[in-house]
Backbone as CSV, one residue per row, in Angstrom:
resi,resn,N_x,N_y,N_z,CA_x,CA_y,CA_z,C_x,C_y,C_z
1,VAL,0.846,-1.183,0.000,0.000,0.000,0.000,0.887,1.240,0.000
2,GLY,0.750,2.055,-1.015,1.471,3.320,-1.048,2.929,3.234,-1.433
3,ARG,3.402,2.081,-1.916,4.822,1.926,-2.245,5.057,1.499,-3.697
4,LEU,4.052,1.707,-4.559,4.191,1.270,-5.952,5.365,1.950,-6.654
5,ASN,5.552,3.246,-6.414,6.670,3.945,-7.042,8.010,3.375,-6.590
6,GLU,8.134,3.086,-5.293,9.378,2.520,-4.785,9.624,1.121,-5.355
7,ILE,8.562,0.316,-5.486,8.701,-1.025,-6.052,9.220,-0.931,-7.481
8,LYS,8.632,-0.032,-8.285,9.096,0.168,-9.660,10.552,0.622,-9.685
9,GLU,10.898,1.532,-8.783,12.251,2.065,-8.721,13.263,0.977,-8.345
10,ILE,12.900,0.108,-7.408,13.796,-0.989,-7.005,14.003,-1.940,-8.176
11,LYS,12.920,-2.326,-8.830,13.039,-3.239,-9.976,13.899,-2.618,-11.072
12,LYS,13.683,-1.338,-11.361,14.483,-0.644,-12.375,15.959,-0.612,-11.964
13,SER,16.201,-0.353,-10.703,17.568,-0.283,-10.194,18.290,-1.633,-10.316
14,LEU,17.541,-2.723,-10.116,18.152,-4.054,-10.243,18.636,-4.327,-11.662
15,LEU,18.067,-3.646,-12.637,18.460,-3.826,-14.033,19.537,-2.837,-14.469
16,ASP,19.878,-1.901,-13.607,20.867,-0.871,-13.917,22.248,-1.505,-14.050
17,THR,22.882,-1.312,-15.196,24.201,-1.906,-15.412,25.331,-1.065,-14.823
18,ARG,25.029,0.157,-14.396,26.065,1.016,-13.822,26.357,0.703,-12.365
19,SER,25.366,0.153,-11.666,25.548,-0.159,-10.246,24.816,-1.454,-9.941
20,ASN,25.480,-2.332,-9.204,24.843,-3.602,-8.846,24.249,-3.570,-7.448
21,THR,24.201,-2.374,-6.840,23.697,-2.273,-5.469,22.602,-1.221,-5.370
22,THR,21.495,-1.617,-4.766,20.374,-0.732,-4.506,20.213,-0.631,-2.998
23,ALA,20.165,0.579,-2.488,20.031,0.781,-1.047,18.680,1.397,-0.713
24,LEU,17.929,0.716,0.151,16.671,1.260,0.680,17.021,1.939,1.994
25,ILE,16.908,3.246,2.032,17.329,4.040,3.180,16.101,4.641,3.847
26,GLY,16.054,4.554,5.174,14.941,5.158,5.895,15.079,4.964,7.382
27,GLU,14.261,5.683,8.102,14.231,5.569,9.559,13.758,4.183,9.975
28,GLY,14.059,3.812,11.221,13.544,2.570,11.767,12.029,2.573,11.723
29,GLY,11.450,1.464,11.269,10.010,1.361,11.199,9.390,1.957,9.943
30,SER,10.227,2.399,8.998,9.686,3.004,7.773,9.265,1.964,6.739
31,GLY,9.558,0.706,6.998,9.112,-0.348,6.090,10.158,-0.837,5.114
32,LYS,11.430,-0.563,5.378,12.494,-0.983,4.469,12.519,-2.494,4.289
33,THR,12.536,-3.214,5.392,12.611,-4.673,5.332,11.350,-5.252,4.696
34,ALA,10.195,-4.764,5.093,8.938,-5.264,4.525,8.907,-5.039,3.013
35,LEU,9.363,-3.876,2.570,9.395,-3.572,1.141,10.382,-4.486,0.420
36,ALA,11.554,-4.679,0.994,12.555,-5.562,0.370,12.009,-6.983,0.243
37,ILE,11.408,-7.504,1.298,10.843,-8.863,1.260,9.717,-8.931,0.233
38,HIS,8.907,-7.892,0.167,7.815,-7.856,-0.819,8.380,-7.927,-2.244
39,VAL,9.403,-7.143,-2.524,10.009,-7.144,-3.859,10.644,-8.503,-4.151
40,LEU,11.322,-9.097,-3.175,11.915,-10.427,-3.380,10.826,-11.449,-3.704
41,ASN,9.713,-11.385,-3.003,8.592,-12.294,-3.277,8.006,-12.055,-4.671
42,LEU,7.868,-10.790,-5.051,7.377,-10.487,-6.396,8.298,-11.082,-7.455
43,LEU,9.594,-10.913,-7.259,10.566,-11.446,-8.222,10.549,-12.971,-8.243
44,ALA,10.470,-13.589,-7.072,10.453,-15.057,-7.001,9.188,-15.623,-7.642
45,SER,8.106,-14.838,-7.630,6.830,-15.290,-8.193,6.694,-14.984,-9.683
46,ASP,7.567,-14.132,-10.187,7.514,-13.738,-11.590,8.309,-14.738,-12.433
47,ARG,7.667,-15.339,-13.414,8.312,-16.391,-14.215,9.583,-15.890,-14.898
48,LYS,9.527,-14.695,-15.519,10.701,-14.164,-16.212,11.854,-13.914,-15.247
49,ALA,11.543,-13.318,-14.099,12.589,-13.044,-13.104,13.150,-14.341,-12.541
50,ALA,12.265,-15.323,-12.300,12.721,-16.616,-11.764,13.646,-17.316,-12.757
51,GLU,13.382,-17.161,-14.040,14.267,-17.738,-15.051,15.591,-16.981,-15.126
52,ARG,15.542,-15.691,-14.922,16.746,-14.865,-15.029,17.681,-15.043,-13.837
53,PHE,17.102,-15.013,-12.618,17.938,-15.049,-11.415,18.059,-16.475,-10.887
54,GLU,19.282,-16.929,-10.789,19.577,-18.279,-10.305,19.183,-18.455,-8.841
55,GLN,19.434,-17.424,-8.046,19.136,-17.453,-6.613,18.620,-16.088,-6.180
56,ILE,17.746,-16.091,-5.173,17.294,-14.874,-4.506,17.453,-15.134,-3.018
57,LEU,18.363,-14.406,-2.386,18.727,-14.669,-0.991,18.405,-13.475,-0.101
58,LEU,18.185,-13.756,1.177,18.015,-12.718,2.189,18.871,-13.081,3.388
59,VAL,19.774,-12.179,3.762,20.529,-12.335,5.002,20.297,-11.081,5.835
60,SER,20.236,-11.254,7.151,19.836,-10.144,8.004,20.739,-9.994,9.216
61,ALA,20.999,-8.743,9.567,21.738,-8.447,10.795,20.784,-8.152,11.936
62,LYS,19.487,-8.295,11.699,18.518,-8.055,12.761,18.498,-9.234,13.713
63,PHE,18.061,-8.958,14.918,18.002,-10.018,15.910,16.741,-10.849,15.781
64,GLU,15.637,-10.235,15.335,14.425,-11.021,15.149,14.423,-11.623,13.749
65,LYS,13.673,-12.676,13.560,13.598,-13.351,12.271,12.278,-13.018,11.589
66,TYR,12.235,-13.173,10.296,11.053,-12.886,9.503,10.506,-14.164,8.909
67,GLN,9.282,-14.080,8.408,8.737,-15.221,7.690,9.601,-15.450,6.461
68,ASP,9.661,-16.698,6.055,10.484,-17.071,4.913,10.019,-16.376,3.641
69,VAL,10.968,-15.986,2.826,10.712,-15.429,1.511,10.670,-16.597,0.541
70,LYS,9.750,-16.584,-0.417,9.676,-17.677,-1.383,11.054,-17.939,-1.984
71,ASN,11.410,-19.203,-2.086,12.671,-19.632,-2.694,13.901,-19.093,-1.971
72,SER,13.761,-18.666,-0.754,14.900,-18.138,-0.002,14.808,-18.614,1.440
73,ARG,15.941,-18.598,2.085,15.977,-18.925,3.510,16.716,-17.802,4.224
74,ILE,16.347,-17.582,5.464,17.005,-16.531,6.240,18.183,-17.140,6.974
75,LYS,19.317,-16.496,6.847,20.538,-16.995,7.455,20.750,-16.330,8.817
76,PRO,21.672,-16.873,9.598,21.935,-16.286,10.920,22.401,-14.835,10.821
77,ASP,22.259,-14.144,11.935,22.685,-12.752,12.001,24.179,-12.632,11.695
78,PHE,24.581,-11.459,11.211,25.989,-11.184,10.991,26.347,-9.864,11.641
79,GLU,27.626,-9.730,11.938,28.085,-8.510,12.594,29.212,-7.826,11.849
80,ASN,29.765,-8.489,10.824,30.836,-7.887,10.042,30.810,-8.451,8.630
81,VAL,31.599,-7.865,7.744,31.581,-8.246,6.335,32.038,-9.691,6.142
82,THR,32.969,-10.161,6.924,33.416,-11.556,6.813,32.255,-12.508,7.082
83,GLN,31.445,-12.214,8.085,30.276,-13.046,8.381,29.214,-12.934,7.290
84,VAL,29.083,-11.759,6.677,28.161,-11.596,5.551,28.587,-12.523,4.426
85,LYS,29.866,-12.512,4.098,30.387,-13.361,3.022,30.166,-14.840,3.343
86,THR,30.415,-15.227,4.583,30.214,-16.621,5.000,28.745,-17.020,4.873
87,ALA,27.838,-16.136,5.288,26.402,-16.421,5.195,25.972,-16.579,3.742
88,ILE,26.458,-15.713,2.873,26.114,-15.809,1.452,26.674,-17.097,0.859
89,ALA,27.924,-17.407,1.153,28.549,-18.625,0.616,27.819,-19.880,1.062
90,SER,27.462,-19.956,2.338,26.783,-21.157,2.823,25.377,-21.279,2.245
91,GLU,24.744,-20.150,1.929,23.428,-20.180,1.301,23.529,-20.621,-0.154
92,LEU,24.535,-20.128,-0.854,24.704,-20.490,-2.256,25.182,-21.928,-2.437
93,MET,25.915,-22.435,-1.451,26.488,-23.777,-1.560,26.160,-24.606,-0.312
94,PRO,24.872,-24.851,-0.056,24.480,-25.526,1.188,24.992,-26.963,1.300
95,GLU,25.256,-27.601,0.166,25.740,-28.985,0.192,27.231,-29.076,0.512
96,ASP,27.930,-27.945,0.478,29.372,-27.920,0.724,29.641,-27.401,2.138
97,ALA,29.989,-28.319,3.040,30.248,-27.935,4.435,31.453,-27.006,4.550
98,ASN,32.313,-27.017,3.552,33.512,-26.165,3.562,33.389,-25.004,2.582
99,SER,32.163,-24.550,2.354,31.976,-23.465,1.396,32.669,-22.200,1.898
100,THR,33.257,-21.491,0.969,33.909,-20.215,1.277,33.396,-19.173,0.292
101,TRP,33.621,-17.929,0.621,33.244,-16.836,-0.272,33.903,-17.030,-1.633
102,GLU,35.168,-17.373,-1.638,35.893,-17.539,-2.883,35.300,-18.656,-3.742
103,LYS,34.953,-19.793,-3.125,34.335,-20.905,-3.863,32.974,-20.490,-4.428
104,ALA,32.166,-19.844,-3.604,30.832,-19.428,-4.047,30.937,-18.396,-5.161
105,GLU,31.856,-17.464,-4.988,32.054,-16.423,-5.994,32.446,-17.051,-7.333
106,GLN,33.342,-18.022,-7.296,33.789,-18.694,-8.522,32.654,-19.520,-9.141
107,ALA,31.924,-20.268,-8.311,30.855,-21.146,-8.804,29.689,-20.364,-9.401
108,PHE,29.413,-19.175,-8.865,28.249,-18.400,-9.299,28.629,-17.131,-10.049
109,LYS,29.885,-17.013,-10.421,30.385,-15.794,-11.058,29.584,-15.396,-12.299
110,SER,29.196,-16.355,-13.102,28.514,-16.059,-14.364,26.993,-16.128,-14.234
111,LYS,26.488,-16.332,-13.021,25.046,-16.458,-12.809,24.507,-15.206,-12.146
112,GLU,23.302,-14.828,-12.543,22.683,-13.664,-11.921,21.982,-14.090,-10.640
113,ILE,22.323,-13.427,-9.560,21.667,-13.667,-8.282,21.345,-12.322,-7.633
114,ILE,20.385,-12.353,-6.727,20.044,-11.178,-5.923,20.269,-11.552,-4.476
115,VAL,21.012,-10.719,-3.770,21.224,-10.896,-2.340,20.699,-9.656,-1.642
116,CYS,19.768,-9.850,-0.725,19.261,-8.744,0.081,19.984,-8.772,1.420
117,LEU,20.666,-7.697,1.725,21.374,-7.546,3.002,20.559,-6.592,3.861
118,ASP,19.933,-7.133,4.889,19.008,-6.366,5.711,19.696,-5.807,6.945
119,ASN,19.375,-4.565,7.257,19.860,-3.912,8.477,21.379,-3.666,8.424
120,MET,21.829,-3.153,7.301,23.265,-2.988,7.085,23.899,-1.874,7.899
121,GLU,23.093,-1.058,8.588,23.740,-0.033,9.420,24.629,-0.669,10.484
122,THR,24.346,-1.935,10.819,25.199,-2.665,11.755,26.627,-2.716,11.233
123,ILE,26.774,-2.979,9.938,28.093,-3.083,9.313,28.633,-1.698,8.967
124,ILE,27.770,-0.837,8.407,28.205,0.490,7.973,28.734,1.294,9.156
125,GLY,28.083,1.153,10.307,28.530,1.868,11.491,29.945,1.484,11.899
126,GLN,30.336,0.252,11.586,31.685,-0.204,11.913,32.682,0.220,10.840
127,SER,32.273,0.068,9.549,33.212,0.361,8.484,32.506,0.509,7.142
128,GLN,32.323,1.744,6.711,31.770,2.005,5.388,32.732,1.460,4.324
129,ASP,34.040,1.492,4.621,35.034,0.984,3.669,34.887,-0.510,3.439
130,ALA,34.595,-1.270,4.495,34.450,-2.723,4.350,33.254,-3.061,3.462
131,LEU,32.144,-2.345,3.626,30.985,-2.577,2.779,31.298,-2.158,1.344
132,ARG,31.956,-1.033,1.172,32.350,-0.584,-0.174,33.216,-1.638,-0.853
133,ASP,34.178,-2.189,-0.126,35.049,-3.226,-0.690,34.242,-4.465,-1.097
134,LEU,33.274,-4.847,-0.265,32.425,-5.991,-0.598,31.653,-5.725,-1.891
135,ILE,31.101,-4.539,-2.026,30.354,-4.183,-3.230,31.258,-4.242,-4.456
136,TYR,32.484,-3.731,-4.335,33.421,-3.764,-5.466,33.848,-5.188,-5.820
137,GLU,33.885,-6.081,-4.831,34.293,-7.472,-5.054,33.218,-8.310,-5.738
138,LEU,31.974,-7.839,-5.718,30.890,-8.652,-6.253,31.111,-9.010,-7.710
139,PRO,30.793,-10.253,-8.070,30.798,-10.579,-9.498,29.844,-9.659,-10.233
140,GLU,30.140,-9.381,-11.476,29.396,-8.409,-12.269,27.901,-8.697,-12.346
141,LYS,27.510,-9.960,-12.338,26.101,-10.317,-12.506,25.332,-10.417,-11.191
142,TRP,25.989,-10.189,-10.066,25.310,-10.243,-8.780,24.697,-8.877,-8.478
143,HIS,23.547,-8.902,-7.810,22.849,-7.674,-7.444,22.576,-7.693,-5.938
144,PHE,22.821,-6.566,-5.284,22.526,-6.432,-3.863,21.378,-5.451,-3.674
145,ILE,20.477,-5.808,-2.760,19.514,-4.862,-2.214,19.895,-4.727,-0.750
146,VAL,20.190,-3.519,-0.335,20.634,-3.258,1.029,19.586,-2.419,1.731
147,THR,19.196,-2.818,2.952,18.337,-1.946,3.752,19.196,-1.357,4.871
148,SER,19.018,-0.077,5.113,19.842,0.578,6.124,19.211,1.895,6.567
149,ARG,19.539,2.282,7.778,19.155,3.618,8.259,20.188,4.648,7.820
150,LEU,21.374,4.165,7.411,22.481,5.039,7.031,22.721,4.989,5.529
151,HIS,23.285,6.066,4.989,23.649,6.157,3.578,24.616,5.024,3.225
152,VAL,24.465,4.459,2.046,25.357,3.407,1.548,26.082,3.962,0.335
153,ASN,27.397,4.121,0.439,28.179,4.642,-0.671,28.126,3.688,-1.856
154,ASN,28.265,4.234,-3.060,28.354,3.455,-4.300,27.120,2.598,-4.557
155,ALA,25.952,3.093,-4.190,24.705,2.352,-4.408,23.648,3.301,-4.958
156,ASN,22.695,2.742,-5.701,21.509,3.510,-6.080,20.686,3.685,-4.810
157,GLN,20.520,4.924,-4.371,19.829,5.209,-3.118,18.336,5.400,-3.361
158,ILE,17.516,4.680,-2.612,16.076,4.883,-2.647,15.657,5.212,-1.216
159,ARG,15.338,6.477,-1.001,14.950,6.928,0.337,13.458,6.713,0.523
160,LEU,13.103,5.975,1.579,11.694,5.724,1.863,11.141,6.880,2.680
161,ARG,10.119,7.475,2.156,9.417,8.554,2.840,8.304,7.952,3.691
162,ASP,7.841,8.724,4.607,6.718,8.290,5.434,5.498,8.101,4.543
163,LEU,4.711,7.092,4.823,3.503,6.841,4.053,2.482,7.960,4.271
164,GLN,1.675,8.209,3.260,0.574,9.168,3.377,-0.403,8.651,4.433
165,ARG,-1.102,9.570,5.081,-2.033,9.215,6.157,-3.051,8.165,5.709
166,GLU,-3.627,8.334,4.509,-4.644,7.378,4.056,-4.060,5.983,3.827
167,ASN,-2.795,5.893,3.393,-2.150,4.587,3.227,-1.889,3.916,4.571
168,LYS,-1.511,4.721,5.557,-1.303,4.173,6.900,-2.614,3.604,7.439
169,LEU,-3.692,4.358,7.245,-4.999,3.902,7.719,-5.430,2.615,7.008
170,THR,-5.157,2.521,5.722,-5.494,1.308,4.974,-4.753,0.105,5.540
171,ILE,-3.489,0.284,5.838,-2.693,-0.811,6.410,-3.241,-1.209,7.774
172,VAL,-3.536,-0.231,8.614,-4.074,-0.517,9.948,-5.393,-1.274,9.823
173,ARG,-6.271,-0.813,8.928,-7.564,-1.498,8.738,-7.360,-2.925,8.225
174,LYS,-6.448,-3.085,7.278,-6.210,-4.400,6.695,-5.704,-5.381,7.765
175,TYR,-4.743,-4.941,8.578,-4.188,-5.826,9.592,-5.131,-6.002,10.783
176,SER,-5.960,-4.990,11.065,-6.944,-5.122,12.138,-7.993,-6.171,11.773
177,ALA,-8.352,-6.237,10.499,-9.330,-7.207,10.033,-8.794,-8.635,10.137
178,LEU,-7.478,-8.784,10.080,-6.860,-10.109,10.184,-6.801,-10.604,11.623
179,ALA,-6.807,-9.672,12.570,-6.645,-10.028,13.974,-7.893,-10.662,14.554
């Protein structure tokens, strides 16, 4: 409700050949994670996107867990870029108990995948340089969607604005009816 423009912008950004990273920026509670999960579900449900993207992953630095995204699993929390890489590698290569970032990167280098990194302010607050280096290391066909309260360098920035009053009311009514 009220996020159609942002959904279009995220999808367009994922196709941008100039940058492989899209950052959803906003205050806590602005709906960054919900929007990212919604877009991942839309892509996983779309036949063309499902054929194009080999994998659609979600890893989170949040302490609480979310409902599963179609065709994706939520990995354990991470606190630094090394743990992010380990989480991505183990997700891409679940059958390999000794999976490493380097192995996963080599195995999936020519495949298009989307990785959503949720709550990245945890990492950015420690080192914007480490996240920048990770983005530069990505294989050309990999795409990141990052949610964060903080600016993410070298990414297409999509700032989430507060929802209009009528959209907020629609959401409240919709969820109240479910209760």
